[in-house]
Amino acid sequence: MKVSELVNRAGYRVFCEGEDREIENGYCGDFLSNIISRAPENCAWLTVMNNVNVAAVAVLIDCACIILCEGTEPDGPLFERAKMQGLWVLGSAKDVFLTAKEVSALCGI
Protein backbone atom coordinates (compact mmCIF):
# COMPACT_ATOMS: atom_id res chain seq x y z
CA MET A 1 0.00 0.00 0.00
CA LYS A 2 1.24 3.48 -0.81
CA VAL A 3 1.64 6.06 1.93
CA SER A 4 -1.18 8.23 0.55
CA GLU A 5 -3.54 5.24 0.62
CA LEU A 6 -2.63 4.56 4.26
CA VAL A 7 -3.36 8.19 5.11
CA ASN A 8 -6.76 8.00 3.42
CA ARG A 9 -7.75 4.72 5.02
CA ALA A 10 -6.39 5.34 8.52
CA GLY A 11 -7.11 9.07 8.72
CA TYR A 12 -3.67 9.97 10.02
CA ARG A 13 -2.74 13.61 10.28
CA VAL A 14 -0.31 14.71 7.58
CA PHE A 15 2.44 17.05 8.77
CA CYS A 16 4.61 16.71 5.65
CA GLU A 17 4.20 14.93 2.33
CA GLY A 18 6.90 13.12 0.41
CA GLU A 19 7.31 10.68 -2.44
CA ASP A 20 4.30 8.36 -2.53
CA ARG A 21 6.09 5.07 -1.88
CA GLU A 22 4.96 1.54 -1.14
CA ILE A 23 5.06 0.56 2.52
CA GLU A 24 6.67 -2.88 2.57
CA ASN A 25 7.24 -3.31 6.29
CA GLY A 26 7.07 -1.57 9.62
CA TYR A 27 9.40 -0.77 12.48
CA CYS A 28 8.66 0.60 15.94
CA GLY A 29 11.33 2.28 17.99
CA ASP A 30 12.81 5.35 19.56
CA PHE A 31 16.39 4.22 20.14
CA LEU A 32 18.05 5.69 17.05
CA SER A 33 21.03 3.34 16.85
CA ASN A 34 18.65 0.34 16.85
CA ILE A 35 16.58 1.90 14.13
CA ILE A 36 19.65 2.58 12.00
CA SER A 37 20.87 -1.00 12.33
CA ARG A 38 17.55 -2.87 12.18
CA ALA A 39 14.78 -0.98 10.40
CA PRO A 40 14.13 -2.24 6.86
CA GLU A 41 13.97 0.17 3.94
CA ASN A 42 10.53 1.16 2.68
CA CYS A 43 9.10 0.72 6.17
CA ALA A 44 6.60 2.77 8.10
CA TRP A 45 8.64 3.88 11.11
CA LEU A 46 6.51 4.39 14.23
CA THR A 47 7.98 6.55 16.96
CA VAL A 48 7.24 9.18 19.58
CA MET A 49 10.51 11.02 18.93
CA ASN A 50 9.89 14.39 17.35
CA ASN A 51 13.23 16.12 16.86
CA VAL A 52 15.40 16.81 13.82
CA ASN A 53 17.39 13.58 14.34
CA VAL A 54 14.30 11.67 13.21
CA ALA A 55 14.64 13.18 9.72
CA ALA A 56 18.30 12.23 9.52
CA VAL A 57 17.61 8.64 10.53
CA ALA A 58 14.61 8.40 8.18
CA VAL A 59 16.83 9.37 5.24
CA LEU A 60 19.54 6.98 6.36
CA ILE A 61 17.21 3.97 6.60
CA ASP A 62 15.22 5.03 3.51
CA CYS A 63 11.83 4.59 5.15
CA ALA A 64 8.57 5.16 3.31
CA CYS A 65 7.12 7.30 6.10
CA ILE A 66 7.43 8.35 9.70
CA ILE A 67 4.38 7.97 11.91
CA LEU A 68 4.49 9.99 15.11
CA CYS A 69 2.31 8.21 17.66
CA GLU A 70 0.46 9.18 20.85
CA GLY A 71 -0.48 12.62 19.53
CA THR A 72 3.16 13.64 19.11
CA GLU A 73 3.78 16.51 16.69
CA PRO A 74 7.06 17.32 14.98
CA ASP A 75 9.08 20.12 16.49
CA GLY A 76 10.00 23.05 14.23
CA PRO A 77 13.40 21.76 13.08
CA LEU A 78 12.00 18.29 12.28
CA PHE A 79 9.12 19.82 10.32
CA GLU A 80 11.47 22.04 8.30
CA ARG A 81 13.98 19.26 7.61
CA ALA A 82 11.24 16.80 6.62
CA LYS A 83 9.77 19.35 4.21
CA MET A 84 13.21 20.06 2.76
CA GLN A 85 14.01 16.35 2.31
CA GLY A 86 10.58 15.33 1.05
CA LEU A 87 9.71 12.98 3.92
CA TRP A 88 6.23 11.84 4.83
CA VAL A 89 5.57 12.67 8.47
CA LEU A 90 2.22 11.44 9.73
CA GLY A 91 0.52 11.62 13.10
CA SER A 92 -1.59 9.12 15.02
CA ALA A 93 -3.37 9.79 18.28
CA LYS A 94 -3.10 6.09 19.17
CA ASP A 95 -0.22 4.53 21.07
CA VAL A 96 2.56 2.76 19.21
CA PHE A 97 1.11 -0.73 19.73
CA LEU A 98 -2.35 0.13 18.41
CA THR A 99 -0.91 2.13 15.51
CA ALA A 100 1.36 -0.78 14.58
CA LYS A 101 -1.60 -3.16 14.58
CA GLU A 102 -3.53 -0.76 12.38
CA VAL A 103 -0.69 -0.23 9.89
CA SER A 104 -0.04 -3.96 9.74
CA ALA A 105 -3.69 -4.77 9.06
CA LEU A 106 -4.23 -2.04 6.48
CA CYS A 107 -0.96 -2.64 4.62
CA GLY A 108 -1.07 -6.43 4.87
CA ILE A 109 2.36 -6.64 6.48
Coordinates of C-alpha atoms in Angstrom, one line a residue:
M1 CA 0.0 0.0 0.0
K2 CA 1.2 3.5 -0.8
V3 CA 1.6 6.1 1.9
S4 CA -1.2 8.2 0.5
E5 CA -3.5 5.2 0.6
L6 CA -2.6 4.6 4.3
V7 CA -3.4 8.2 5.1
N8 CA -6.8 8.0 3.4
R9 CA -7.8 4.7 5.0
A10 CA -6.4 5.3 8.5
G11 CA -7.1 9.1 8.7
Y12 CA -3.7 10.0 10.0
R13 CA -2.7 13.6 10.3
V14 CA -0.3 14.7 7.6
F15 CA 2.4 17.0 8.8
C16 CA 4.6 16.7 5.6
E17 CA 4.2 14.9 2.3
G18 CA 6.9 13.1 0.4
E19 CA 7.3 10.7 -2.4
D20 CA 4.3 8.4 -2.5
R21 CA 6.1 5.1 -1.9
E22 CA 5.0 1.5 -1.1
I23 CA 5.1 0.6 2.5
E24 CA 6.7 -2.9 2.6
N25 CA 7.2 -3.3 6.3
G26 CA 7.1 -1.6 9.6
Y27 CA 9.4 -0.8 12.5
C28 CA 8.7 0.6 15.9
G29 CA 11.3 2.3 18.0
D30 CA 12.8 5.3 19.6
F31 CA 16.4 4.2 20.1
L32 CA 18.0 5.7 17.1
S33 CA 21.0 3.3 16.9
N34 CA 18.7 0.3 16.9
I35 CA 16.6 1.9 14.1
I36 CA 19.6 2.6 12.0
S37 CA 20.9 -1.0 12.3
R38 CA 17.5 -2.9 12.2
A39 CA 14.8 -1.0 10.4
P40 CA 14.1 -2.2 6.9
E41 CA 14.0 0.2 3.9
N42 CA 10.5 1.2 2.7
C43 CA 9.1 0.7 6.2
A44 CA 6.6 2.8 8.1
W45 CA 8.6 3.9 11.1
L46 CA 6.5 4.4 14.2
T47 CA 8.0 6.5 17.0
V48 CA 7.2 9.2 19.6
M49 CA 10.5 11.0 18.9
N50 CA 9.9 14.4 17.4
N51 CA 13.2 16.1 16.9
V52 CA 15.4 16.8 13.8
N53 CA 17.4 13.6 14.3
V54 CA 14.3 11.7 13.2
A55 CA 14.6 13.2 9.7
A56 CA 18.3 12.2 9.5
V57 CA 17.6 8.6 10.5
A58 CA 14.6 8.4 8.2
V59 CA 16.8 9.4 5.2
L60 CA 19.5 7.0 6.4
I61 CA 17.2 4.0 6.6
D62 CA 15.2 5.0 3.5
C63 CA 11.8 4.6 5.2
A64 CA 8.6 5.2 3.3
C65 CA 7.1 7.3 6.1
I66 CA 7.4 8.3 9.7
I67 CA 4.4 8.0 11.9
L68 CA 4.5 10.0 15.1
C69 CA 2.3 8.2 17.7
E70 CA 0.5 9.2 20.9
G71 CA -0.5 12.6 19.5
T72 CA 3.2 13.6 19.1
E73 CA 3.8 16.5 16.7
P74 CA 7.1 17.3 15.0
D75 CA 9.1 20.1 16.5
G76 CA 10.0 23.0 14.2
P77 CA 13.4 21.8 13.1
L78 CA 12.0 18.3 12.3
F79 CA 9.1 19.8 10.3
E80 CA 11.5 22.0 8.3
R81 CA 14.0 19.3 7.6
A82 CA 11.2 16.8 6.6
K83 CA 9.8 19.3 4.2
M84 CA 13.2 20.1 2.8
Q85 CA 14.0 16.4 2.3
G86 CA 10.6 15.3 1.0
L87 CA 9.7 13.0 3.9
W88 CA 6.2 11.8 4.8
V89 CA 5.6 12.7 8.5
L90 CA 2.2 11.4 9.7
G91 CA 0.5 11.6 13.1
S92 CA -1.6 9.1 15.0
A93 CA -3.4 9.8 18.3
K94 CA -3.1 6.1 19.2
D95 CA -0.2 4.5 21.1
V96 CA 2.6 2.8 19.2
F97 CA 1.1 -0.7 19.7
L98 CA -2.3 0.1 18.4
T99 CA -0.9 2.1 15.5
A100 CA 1.4 -0.8 14.6
K101 CA -1.6 -3.2 14.6
E102 CA -3.5 -0.8 12.4
V103 CA -0.7 -0.2 9.9
S104 CA 0.0 -4.0 9.7
A105 CA -3.7 -4.8 9.1
L106 CA -4.2 -2.0 6.5
C107 CA -1.0 -2.6 4.6
G108 CA -1.1 -6.4 4.9
I109 CA 2.4 -6.6 6.5

